[in-house]
Structures are given as structure tokens and as C-alpha cells.
PDB file of C-alpha atoms in Angstrom:
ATOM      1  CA  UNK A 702     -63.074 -17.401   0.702  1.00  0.00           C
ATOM      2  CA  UNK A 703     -60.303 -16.289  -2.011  1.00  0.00           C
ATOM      3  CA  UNK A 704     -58.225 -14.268   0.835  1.00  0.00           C
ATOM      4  CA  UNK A 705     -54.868 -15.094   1.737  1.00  0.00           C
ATOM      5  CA  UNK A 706     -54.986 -17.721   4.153  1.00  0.00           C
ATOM      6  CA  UNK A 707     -52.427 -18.677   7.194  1.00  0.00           C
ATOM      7  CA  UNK A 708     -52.071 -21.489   9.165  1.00  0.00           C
ATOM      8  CA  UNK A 709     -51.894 -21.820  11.993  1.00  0.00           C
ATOM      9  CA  UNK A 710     -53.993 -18.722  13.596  1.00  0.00           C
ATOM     10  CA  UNK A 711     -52.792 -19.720  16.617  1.00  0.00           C
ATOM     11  CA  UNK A 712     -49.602 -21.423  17.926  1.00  0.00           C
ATOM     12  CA  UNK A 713     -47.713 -21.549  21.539  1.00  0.00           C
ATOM     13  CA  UNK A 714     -44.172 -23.321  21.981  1.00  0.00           C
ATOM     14  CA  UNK A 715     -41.940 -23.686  24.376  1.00  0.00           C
ATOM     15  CA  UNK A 716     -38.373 -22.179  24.169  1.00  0.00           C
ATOM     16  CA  UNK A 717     -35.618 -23.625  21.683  1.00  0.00           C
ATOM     17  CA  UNK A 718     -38.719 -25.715  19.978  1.00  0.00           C
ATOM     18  CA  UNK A 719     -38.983 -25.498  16.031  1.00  0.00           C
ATOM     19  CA  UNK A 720     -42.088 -23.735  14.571  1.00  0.00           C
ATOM     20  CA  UNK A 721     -43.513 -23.239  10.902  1.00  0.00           C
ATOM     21  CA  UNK A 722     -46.094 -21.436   9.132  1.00  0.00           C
ATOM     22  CA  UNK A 723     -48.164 -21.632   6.010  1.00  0.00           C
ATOM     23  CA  UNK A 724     -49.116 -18.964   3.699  1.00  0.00           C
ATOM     24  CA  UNK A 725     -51.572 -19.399   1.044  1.00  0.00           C
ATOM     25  CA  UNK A 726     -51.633 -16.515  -0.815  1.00  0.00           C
ATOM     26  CA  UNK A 727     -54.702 -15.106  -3.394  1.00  0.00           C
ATOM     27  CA  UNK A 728     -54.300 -17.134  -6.452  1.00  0.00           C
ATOM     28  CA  UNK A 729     -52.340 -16.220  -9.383  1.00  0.00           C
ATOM     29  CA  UNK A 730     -50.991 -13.447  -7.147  1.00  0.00           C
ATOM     30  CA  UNK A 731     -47.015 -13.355  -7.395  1.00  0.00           C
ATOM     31  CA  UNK A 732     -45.544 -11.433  -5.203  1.00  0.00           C
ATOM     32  CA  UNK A 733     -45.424 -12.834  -1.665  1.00  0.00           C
ATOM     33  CA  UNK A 734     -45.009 -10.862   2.002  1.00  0.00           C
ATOM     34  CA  UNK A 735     -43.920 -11.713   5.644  1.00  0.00           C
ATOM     35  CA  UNK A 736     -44.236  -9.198   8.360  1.00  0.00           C
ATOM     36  CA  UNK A 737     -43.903  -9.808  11.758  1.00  0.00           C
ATOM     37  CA  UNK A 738     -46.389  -7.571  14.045  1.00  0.00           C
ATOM     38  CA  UNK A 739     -45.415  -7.032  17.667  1.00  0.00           C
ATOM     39  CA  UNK A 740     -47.906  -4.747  19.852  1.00  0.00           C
ATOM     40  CA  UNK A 741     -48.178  -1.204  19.537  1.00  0.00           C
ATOM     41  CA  UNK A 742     -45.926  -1.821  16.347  1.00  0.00           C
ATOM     42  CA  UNK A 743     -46.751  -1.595  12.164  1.00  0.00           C
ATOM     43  CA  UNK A 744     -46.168  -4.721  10.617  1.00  0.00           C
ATOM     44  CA  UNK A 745     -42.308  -5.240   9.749  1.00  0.00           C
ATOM     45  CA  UNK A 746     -41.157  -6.585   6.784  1.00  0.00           C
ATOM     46  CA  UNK A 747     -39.576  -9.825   7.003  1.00  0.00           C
ATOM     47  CA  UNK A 748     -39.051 -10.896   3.286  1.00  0.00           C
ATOM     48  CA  UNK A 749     -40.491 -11.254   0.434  1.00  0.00           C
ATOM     49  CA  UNK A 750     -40.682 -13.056  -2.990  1.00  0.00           C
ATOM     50  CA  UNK A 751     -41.699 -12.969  -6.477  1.00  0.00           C
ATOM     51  CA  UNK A 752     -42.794 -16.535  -8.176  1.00  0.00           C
ATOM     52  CA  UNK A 753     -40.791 -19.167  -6.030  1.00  0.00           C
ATOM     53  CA  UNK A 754     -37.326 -16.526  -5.878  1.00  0.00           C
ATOM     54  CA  UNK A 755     -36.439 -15.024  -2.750  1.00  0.00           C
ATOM     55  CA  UNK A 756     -35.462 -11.112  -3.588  1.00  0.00           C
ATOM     56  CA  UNK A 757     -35.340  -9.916  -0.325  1.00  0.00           C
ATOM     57  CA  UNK A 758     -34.629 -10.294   2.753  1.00  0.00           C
ATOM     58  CA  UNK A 759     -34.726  -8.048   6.241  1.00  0.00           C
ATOM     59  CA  UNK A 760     -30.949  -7.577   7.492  1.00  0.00           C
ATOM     60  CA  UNK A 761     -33.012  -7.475  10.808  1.00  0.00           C
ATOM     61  CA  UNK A 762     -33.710 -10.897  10.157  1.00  0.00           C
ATOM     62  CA  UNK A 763     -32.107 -13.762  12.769  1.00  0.00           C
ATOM     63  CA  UNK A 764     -30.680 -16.967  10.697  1.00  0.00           C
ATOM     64  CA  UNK A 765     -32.850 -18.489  12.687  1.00  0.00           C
ATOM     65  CA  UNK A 766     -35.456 -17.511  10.545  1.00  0.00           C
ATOM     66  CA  UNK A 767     -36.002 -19.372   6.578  1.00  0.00           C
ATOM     67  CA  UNK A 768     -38.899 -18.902   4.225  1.00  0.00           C
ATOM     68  CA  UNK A 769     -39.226 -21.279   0.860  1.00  0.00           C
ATOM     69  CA  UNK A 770     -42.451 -20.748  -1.730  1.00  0.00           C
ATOM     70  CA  UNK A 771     -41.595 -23.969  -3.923  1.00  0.00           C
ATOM     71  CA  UNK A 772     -43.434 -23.748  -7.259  1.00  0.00           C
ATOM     72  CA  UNK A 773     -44.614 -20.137  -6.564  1.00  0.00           C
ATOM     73  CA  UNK A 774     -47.933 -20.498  -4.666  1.00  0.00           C
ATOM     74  CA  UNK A 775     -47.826 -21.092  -0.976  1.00  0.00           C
ATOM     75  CA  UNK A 776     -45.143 -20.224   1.113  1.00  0.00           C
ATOM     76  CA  UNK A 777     -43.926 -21.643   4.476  1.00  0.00           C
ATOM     77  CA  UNK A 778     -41.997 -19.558   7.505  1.00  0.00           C
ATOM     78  CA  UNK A 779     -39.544 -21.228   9.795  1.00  0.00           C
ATOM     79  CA  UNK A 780     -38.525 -20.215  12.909  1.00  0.00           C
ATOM     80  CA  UNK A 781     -35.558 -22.425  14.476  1.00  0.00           C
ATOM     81  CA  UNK A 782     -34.682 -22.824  18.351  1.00  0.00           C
ATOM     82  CA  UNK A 783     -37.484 -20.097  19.292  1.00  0.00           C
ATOM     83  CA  UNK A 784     -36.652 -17.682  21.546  1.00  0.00           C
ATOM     84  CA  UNK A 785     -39.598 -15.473  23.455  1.00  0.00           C
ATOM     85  CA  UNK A 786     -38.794 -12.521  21.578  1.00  0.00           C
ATOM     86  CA  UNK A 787     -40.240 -14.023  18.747  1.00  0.00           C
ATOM     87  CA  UNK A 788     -43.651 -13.857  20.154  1.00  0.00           C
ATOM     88  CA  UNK A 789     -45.614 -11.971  17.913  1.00  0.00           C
ATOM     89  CA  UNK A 790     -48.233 -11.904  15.076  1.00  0.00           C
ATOM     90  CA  UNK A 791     -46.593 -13.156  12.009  1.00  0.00           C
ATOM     91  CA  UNK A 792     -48.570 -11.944   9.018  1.00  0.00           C
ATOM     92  CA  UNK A 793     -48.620 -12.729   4.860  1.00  0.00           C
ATOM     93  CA  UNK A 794     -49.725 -10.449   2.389  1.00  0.00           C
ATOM     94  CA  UNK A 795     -49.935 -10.981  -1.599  1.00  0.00           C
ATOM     95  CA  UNK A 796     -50.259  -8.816  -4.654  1.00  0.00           C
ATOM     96  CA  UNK A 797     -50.338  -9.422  -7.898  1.00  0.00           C
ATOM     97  CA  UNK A 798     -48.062  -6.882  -9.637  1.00  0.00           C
ATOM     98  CA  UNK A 799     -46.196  -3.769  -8.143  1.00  0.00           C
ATOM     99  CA  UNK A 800     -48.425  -0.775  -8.884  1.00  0.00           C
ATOM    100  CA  UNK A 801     -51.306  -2.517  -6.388  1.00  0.00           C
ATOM    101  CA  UNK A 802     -52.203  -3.142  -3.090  1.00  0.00           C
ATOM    102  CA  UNK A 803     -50.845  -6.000  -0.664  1.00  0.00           C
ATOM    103  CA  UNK A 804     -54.019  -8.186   0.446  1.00  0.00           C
ATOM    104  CA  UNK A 805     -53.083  -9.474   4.103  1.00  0.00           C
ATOM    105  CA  UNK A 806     -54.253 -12.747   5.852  1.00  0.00           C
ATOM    106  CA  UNK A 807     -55.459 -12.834   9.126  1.00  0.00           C
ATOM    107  CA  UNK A 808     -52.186 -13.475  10.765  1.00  0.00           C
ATOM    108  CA  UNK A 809     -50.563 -16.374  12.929  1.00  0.00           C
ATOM    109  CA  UNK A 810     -49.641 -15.804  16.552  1.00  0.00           C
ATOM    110  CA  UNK A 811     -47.181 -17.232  18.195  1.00  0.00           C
ATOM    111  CA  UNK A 812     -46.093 -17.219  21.520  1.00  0.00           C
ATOM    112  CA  UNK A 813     -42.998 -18.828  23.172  1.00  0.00           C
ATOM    113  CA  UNK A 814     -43.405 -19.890  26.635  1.00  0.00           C
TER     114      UNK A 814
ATOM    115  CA  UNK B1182     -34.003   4.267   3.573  1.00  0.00           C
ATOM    116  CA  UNK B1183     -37.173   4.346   3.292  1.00  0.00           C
ATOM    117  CA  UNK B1184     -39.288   5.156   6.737  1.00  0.00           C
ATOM    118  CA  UNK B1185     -42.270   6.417   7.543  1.00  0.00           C
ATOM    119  CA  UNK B1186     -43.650   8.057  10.740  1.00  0.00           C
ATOM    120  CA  UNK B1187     -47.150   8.365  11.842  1.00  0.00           C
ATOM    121  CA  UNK B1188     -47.077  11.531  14.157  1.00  0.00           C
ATOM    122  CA  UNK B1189     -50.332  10.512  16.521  1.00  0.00           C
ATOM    123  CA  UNK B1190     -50.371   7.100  18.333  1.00  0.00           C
ATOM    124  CA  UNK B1191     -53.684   7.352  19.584  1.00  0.00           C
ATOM    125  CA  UNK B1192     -56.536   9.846  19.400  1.00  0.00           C
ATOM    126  CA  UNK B1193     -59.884   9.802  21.213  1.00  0.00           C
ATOM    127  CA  UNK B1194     -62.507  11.396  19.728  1.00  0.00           C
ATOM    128  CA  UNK B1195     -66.151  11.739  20.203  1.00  0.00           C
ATOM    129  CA  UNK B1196     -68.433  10.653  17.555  1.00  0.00           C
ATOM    130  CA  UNK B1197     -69.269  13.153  14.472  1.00  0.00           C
ATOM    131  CA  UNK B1198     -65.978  15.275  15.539  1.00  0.00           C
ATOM    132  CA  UNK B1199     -63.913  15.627  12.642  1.00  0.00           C
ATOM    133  CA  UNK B1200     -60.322  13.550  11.895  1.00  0.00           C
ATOM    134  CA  UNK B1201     -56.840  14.213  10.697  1.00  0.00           C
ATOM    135  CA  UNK B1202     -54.172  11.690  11.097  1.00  0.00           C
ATOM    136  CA  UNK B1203     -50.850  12.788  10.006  1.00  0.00           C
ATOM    137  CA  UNK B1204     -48.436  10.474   7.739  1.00  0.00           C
ATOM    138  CA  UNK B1205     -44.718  11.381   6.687  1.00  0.00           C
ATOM    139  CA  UNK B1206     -42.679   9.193   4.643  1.00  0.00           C
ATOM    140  CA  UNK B1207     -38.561   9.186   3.604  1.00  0.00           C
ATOM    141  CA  UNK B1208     -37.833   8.156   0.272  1.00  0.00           C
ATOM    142  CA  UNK B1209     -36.593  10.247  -2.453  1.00  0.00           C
ATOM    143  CA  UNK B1210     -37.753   8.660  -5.780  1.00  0.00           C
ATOM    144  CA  UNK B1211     -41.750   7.575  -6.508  1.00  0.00           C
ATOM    145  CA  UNK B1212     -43.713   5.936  -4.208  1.00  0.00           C
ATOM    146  CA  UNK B1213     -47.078   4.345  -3.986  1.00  0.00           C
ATOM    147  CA  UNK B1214     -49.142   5.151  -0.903  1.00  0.00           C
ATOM    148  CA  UNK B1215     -51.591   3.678   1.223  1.00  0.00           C
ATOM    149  CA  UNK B1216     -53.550   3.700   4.271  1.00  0.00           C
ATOM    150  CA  UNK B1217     -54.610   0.363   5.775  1.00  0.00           C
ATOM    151  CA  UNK B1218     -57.304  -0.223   9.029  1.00  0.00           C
ATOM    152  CA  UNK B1219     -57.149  -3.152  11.339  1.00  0.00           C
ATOM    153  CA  UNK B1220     -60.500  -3.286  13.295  1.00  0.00           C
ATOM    154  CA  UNK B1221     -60.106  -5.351  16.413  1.00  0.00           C
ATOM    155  CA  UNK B1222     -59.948  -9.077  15.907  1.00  0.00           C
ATOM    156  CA  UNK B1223     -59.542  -8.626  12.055  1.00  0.00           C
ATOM    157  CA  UNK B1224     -56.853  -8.437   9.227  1.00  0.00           C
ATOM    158  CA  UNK B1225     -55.296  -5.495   8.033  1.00  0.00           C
ATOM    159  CA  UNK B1226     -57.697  -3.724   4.839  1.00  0.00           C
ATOM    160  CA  UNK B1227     -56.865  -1.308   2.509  1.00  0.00           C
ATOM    161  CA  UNK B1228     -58.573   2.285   3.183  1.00  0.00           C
ATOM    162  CA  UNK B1229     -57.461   3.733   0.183  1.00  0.00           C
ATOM    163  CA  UNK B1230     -54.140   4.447  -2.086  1.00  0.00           C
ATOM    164  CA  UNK B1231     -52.732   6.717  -3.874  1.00  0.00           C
ATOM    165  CA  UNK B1232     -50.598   5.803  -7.131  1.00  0.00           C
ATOM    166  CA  UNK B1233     -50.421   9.063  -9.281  1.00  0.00           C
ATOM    167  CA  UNK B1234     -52.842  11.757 -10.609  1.00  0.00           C
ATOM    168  CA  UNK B1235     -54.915  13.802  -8.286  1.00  0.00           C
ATOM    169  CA  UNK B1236     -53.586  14.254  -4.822  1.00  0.00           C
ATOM    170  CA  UNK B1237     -57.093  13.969  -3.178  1.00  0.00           C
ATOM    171  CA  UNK B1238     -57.579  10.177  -3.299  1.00  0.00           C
ATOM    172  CA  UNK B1239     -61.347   9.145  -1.533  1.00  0.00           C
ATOM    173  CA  UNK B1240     -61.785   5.523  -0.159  1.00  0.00           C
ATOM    174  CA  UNK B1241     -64.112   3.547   1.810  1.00  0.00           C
ATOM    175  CA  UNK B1242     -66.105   4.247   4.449  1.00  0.00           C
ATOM    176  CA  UNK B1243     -65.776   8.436   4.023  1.00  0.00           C
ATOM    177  CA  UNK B1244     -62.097   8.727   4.162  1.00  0.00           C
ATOM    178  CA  UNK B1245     -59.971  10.586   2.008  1.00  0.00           C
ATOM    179  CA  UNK B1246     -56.091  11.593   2.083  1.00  0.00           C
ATOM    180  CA  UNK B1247     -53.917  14.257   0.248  1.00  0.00           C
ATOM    181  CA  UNK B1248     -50.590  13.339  -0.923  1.00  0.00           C
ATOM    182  CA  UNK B1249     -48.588  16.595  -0.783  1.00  0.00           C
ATOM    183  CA  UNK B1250     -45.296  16.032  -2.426  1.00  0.00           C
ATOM    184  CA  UNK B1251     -42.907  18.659  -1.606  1.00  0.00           C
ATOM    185  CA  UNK B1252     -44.128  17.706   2.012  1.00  0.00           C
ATOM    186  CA  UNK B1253     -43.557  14.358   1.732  1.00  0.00           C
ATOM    187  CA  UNK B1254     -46.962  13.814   3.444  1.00  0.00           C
ATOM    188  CA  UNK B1255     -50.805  11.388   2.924  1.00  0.00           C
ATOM    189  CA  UNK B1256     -52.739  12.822   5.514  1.00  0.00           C
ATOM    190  CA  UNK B1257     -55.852  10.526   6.241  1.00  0.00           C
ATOM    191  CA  UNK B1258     -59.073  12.528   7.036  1.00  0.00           C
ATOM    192  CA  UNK B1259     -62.668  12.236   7.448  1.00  0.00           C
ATOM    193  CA  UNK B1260     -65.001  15.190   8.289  1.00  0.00           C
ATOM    194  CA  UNK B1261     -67.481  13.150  10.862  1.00  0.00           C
ATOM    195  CA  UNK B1262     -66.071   9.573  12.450  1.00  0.00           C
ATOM    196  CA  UNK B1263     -68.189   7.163  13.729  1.00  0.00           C
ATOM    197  CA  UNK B1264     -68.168   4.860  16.510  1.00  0.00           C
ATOM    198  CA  UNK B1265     -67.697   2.125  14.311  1.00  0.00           C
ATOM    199  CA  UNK B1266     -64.318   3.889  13.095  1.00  0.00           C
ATOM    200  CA  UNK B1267     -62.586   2.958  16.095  1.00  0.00           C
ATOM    201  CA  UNK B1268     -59.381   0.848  14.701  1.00  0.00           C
ATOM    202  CA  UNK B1269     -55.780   0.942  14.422  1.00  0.00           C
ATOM    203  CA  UNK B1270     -54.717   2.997  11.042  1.00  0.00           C
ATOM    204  CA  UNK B1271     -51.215   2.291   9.111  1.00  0.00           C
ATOM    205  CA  UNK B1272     -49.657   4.703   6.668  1.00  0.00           C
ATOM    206  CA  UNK B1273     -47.357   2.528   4.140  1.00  0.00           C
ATOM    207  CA  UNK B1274     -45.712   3.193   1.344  1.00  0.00           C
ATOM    208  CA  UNK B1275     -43.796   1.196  -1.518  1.00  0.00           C
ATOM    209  CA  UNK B1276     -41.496   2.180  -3.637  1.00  0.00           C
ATOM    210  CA  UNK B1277     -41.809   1.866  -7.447  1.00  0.00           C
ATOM    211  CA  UNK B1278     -37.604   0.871  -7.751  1.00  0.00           C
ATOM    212  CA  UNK B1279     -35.222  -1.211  -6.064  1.00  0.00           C
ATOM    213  CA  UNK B1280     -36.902  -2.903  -3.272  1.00  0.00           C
ATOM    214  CA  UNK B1281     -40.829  -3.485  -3.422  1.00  0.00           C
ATOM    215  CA  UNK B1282     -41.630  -4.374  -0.254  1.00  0.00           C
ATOM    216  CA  UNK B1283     -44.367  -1.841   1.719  1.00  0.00           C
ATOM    217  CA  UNK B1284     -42.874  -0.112   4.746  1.00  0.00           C
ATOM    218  CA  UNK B1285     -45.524   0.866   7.584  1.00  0.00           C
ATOM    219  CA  UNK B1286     -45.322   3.624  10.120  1.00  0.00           C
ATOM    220  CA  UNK B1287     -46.151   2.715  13.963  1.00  0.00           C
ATOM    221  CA  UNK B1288     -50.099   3.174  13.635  1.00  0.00           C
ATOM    222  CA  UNK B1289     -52.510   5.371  14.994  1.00  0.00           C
ATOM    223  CA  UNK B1290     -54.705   3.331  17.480  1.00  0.00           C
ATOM    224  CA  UNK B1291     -58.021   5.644  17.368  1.00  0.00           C
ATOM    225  CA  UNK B1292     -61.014   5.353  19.768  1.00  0.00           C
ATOM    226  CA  UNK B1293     -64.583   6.875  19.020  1.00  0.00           C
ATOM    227  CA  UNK B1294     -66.838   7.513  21.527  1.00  0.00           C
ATOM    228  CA  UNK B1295     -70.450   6.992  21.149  1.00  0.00           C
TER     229      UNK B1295
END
């Protein structure tokens, strides 16, 4: 499968607990997503980055929350001291230019207990 | 900033009736537009976009949209849905300046019944 893969699908933590996620996108794809997905909701962009640099970022966004793509290809989210409204489907997309499509993976969701 | 609302969170509709779902967006320079499905249990999948040229843009599956620009609207339709169409559908757009990140309306959740 040469989809955008993220790891884990699943995750549950408790409260104040450290958590981090894996993106791998489509290969040779340079741009890189993260959306977070709660019910009922469209996705909502988190940040995103071209090659390994960091353009954006959601003013939404807690410092609680860090994403790195070292060397450009997979990319890793970090969610520090978790709180329960975190819960929700964190998803990764990739494209490979601007005038094109974002390919999503299937998603991980977490939920703080 | 950009924004852009979805105007029907969910629709029930029997099988072979026809289907509009509405799509408004808020950004004044050139956009590139899409509509995405998310069946249940899977990832989110591109329907079909629209970059430039014709306004009438056909995807998968039977479903087309019309990009009116002086309404700032992508309209999704398809003249008979199926059973099988039941999904959640996302409007998104992304601009072709400053920030290129795609920003999603709410979603229309829509049911067919068989």
C-alpha cells in the first residue's frame, strides 16, 4: 500500500500522560498535513510543512502541541500533558505540489481517560 | 480568512432521489476546490476538484459540482444516489497564495435509504 500511513490507529492515555504520532506520508510527496477531527466536525488544520520546514502553524494550536518531519519524509505529532479535550481523530494528509489534491491516512484516535 | 460553510448537516434521502449539497467558501483571491467523502470506517477520498477551466467538474462515482464564482459557491450533485452513497461529504478549499493549507466546512453526514 503507497497511502499515507499513521501510527498508531488507535491510542488511549490517561490525563497529563505524553503521546506521539507517526505520519508516513506518500513518497516523494512534500508537502505535509495535520488535522485534528472531532465528531460532527471537518478536519481542522493543525500545521503543516513543506520538505522538513515548518510554514505554518494553527494560532488555535496549544504549546502543548509540537510536530518535527526531520529529513522531509515522515513526520511525528506530540501532544504534552494530555488533557481530554484532546480526544479526537488526529489525521495526516500529503501532496505533492500545490495545484493537487491532499491524500489522507486513515487517522489516529486518541482518547484521554 | 478563509472559511467555508456547508449549509446541510445531514440529509436523508431515499434511494434514486436526486442530490444537491450546498458549499460556500470566503476567500477573495483564487482558490482550488474540492469535495472529499468519508464512508464509515474509512479515510477521507477525494470526490472530485476543481482547479480552473470549466465550472462543471464530474468525478467518481456520478458526482459532479459547479463552481459559480461571483457566488462564491461548488455545489456537489448527483441526479440518482445510491444506498451505497451514504457518507459524510467535506467541501474544502485551498488557496493558491499565502497559506496552502485546505480549509474544510462542517460536513454533510448523508443517509440513503434502500
Amino acid at each position: 500500500d503507497t497511502g499515507v500511513s499513521q501510527n498508531p490507529r488507535h491510542k488511549i492515555t490517561k490525563r497529563g500522560q505524553n503521546v506521539t504520532f507517526r505520519c508516513d506520508p506518500i513518497s516523494e510527496h512534500n508537502r505535509l498535513y495535520w488535522y485534528r477531527q472531532t465528531l460532527g466536525q471537518g478536519p481542522e488544520f493543525l500545521t503543516y510543512f513543506q520538505n522538513e520546514a515548518q510554514l505554518e502553524k494553527s494560532r488555535l494550536l496549544s504549546d502543548r502541541f509540537s510536530a518535527e518531519r526531520p529529513k522531509g519524509s515522515f513526520s511525528t505529532l506530540e501532544i504534552q500533558r494530555t488533557e481530554q479535550g484532546d480526544s479526537a481523530m488526529y489525521l495526516c494528509a500529503s501532496s505533492p505540489e500545490l495545484t493537487t489534491e491532499a491524500f489522507f491516512g486513515q487517522g489516529t484516535r486518541l482518547t484521554v481517560v | 480568512a478563509q472559511s467555508v460553510s456547508q449549509h446541510n448537516h445531514h440529509v436523508i434521502l431515499s434511494e434514486a432521489a436526486s442530490l444537491e449539497l450546498g458549499c460556500n467558501y470566503s476567500y477573495g483571491g483564487t482558490v482550488n476546490l474540492f469535495w472529499y467523502v468519508q464512508y464509515p470506517g474509512q479515510h477521507l477520498q477525494l470526490l472530485l476538484k476543481y482547479f480552473s477551466g470549466d465550472p462543471l467538474v464530474k468525478g467518481i462515482k456520478g458526482f459532479e459540482a459547479e463552481f459559480i464564482k461571483s457566488k462564491f459557491s461548488f455545489n456537489l450533485r448527483k441526479p440518482s444516489v445510491q444506498w451505497s452513497d451514504t457518507a459524510e461529504y467535506f467541501c474544502a478549499v485551498n488557496a493558491l497564495s499565502g497559506t496552502y493549507k485546505y480549509i474544510f466546512g462542517t460536513g454533510t453526514r448523508l443517509k440513503v435509504l434502500a
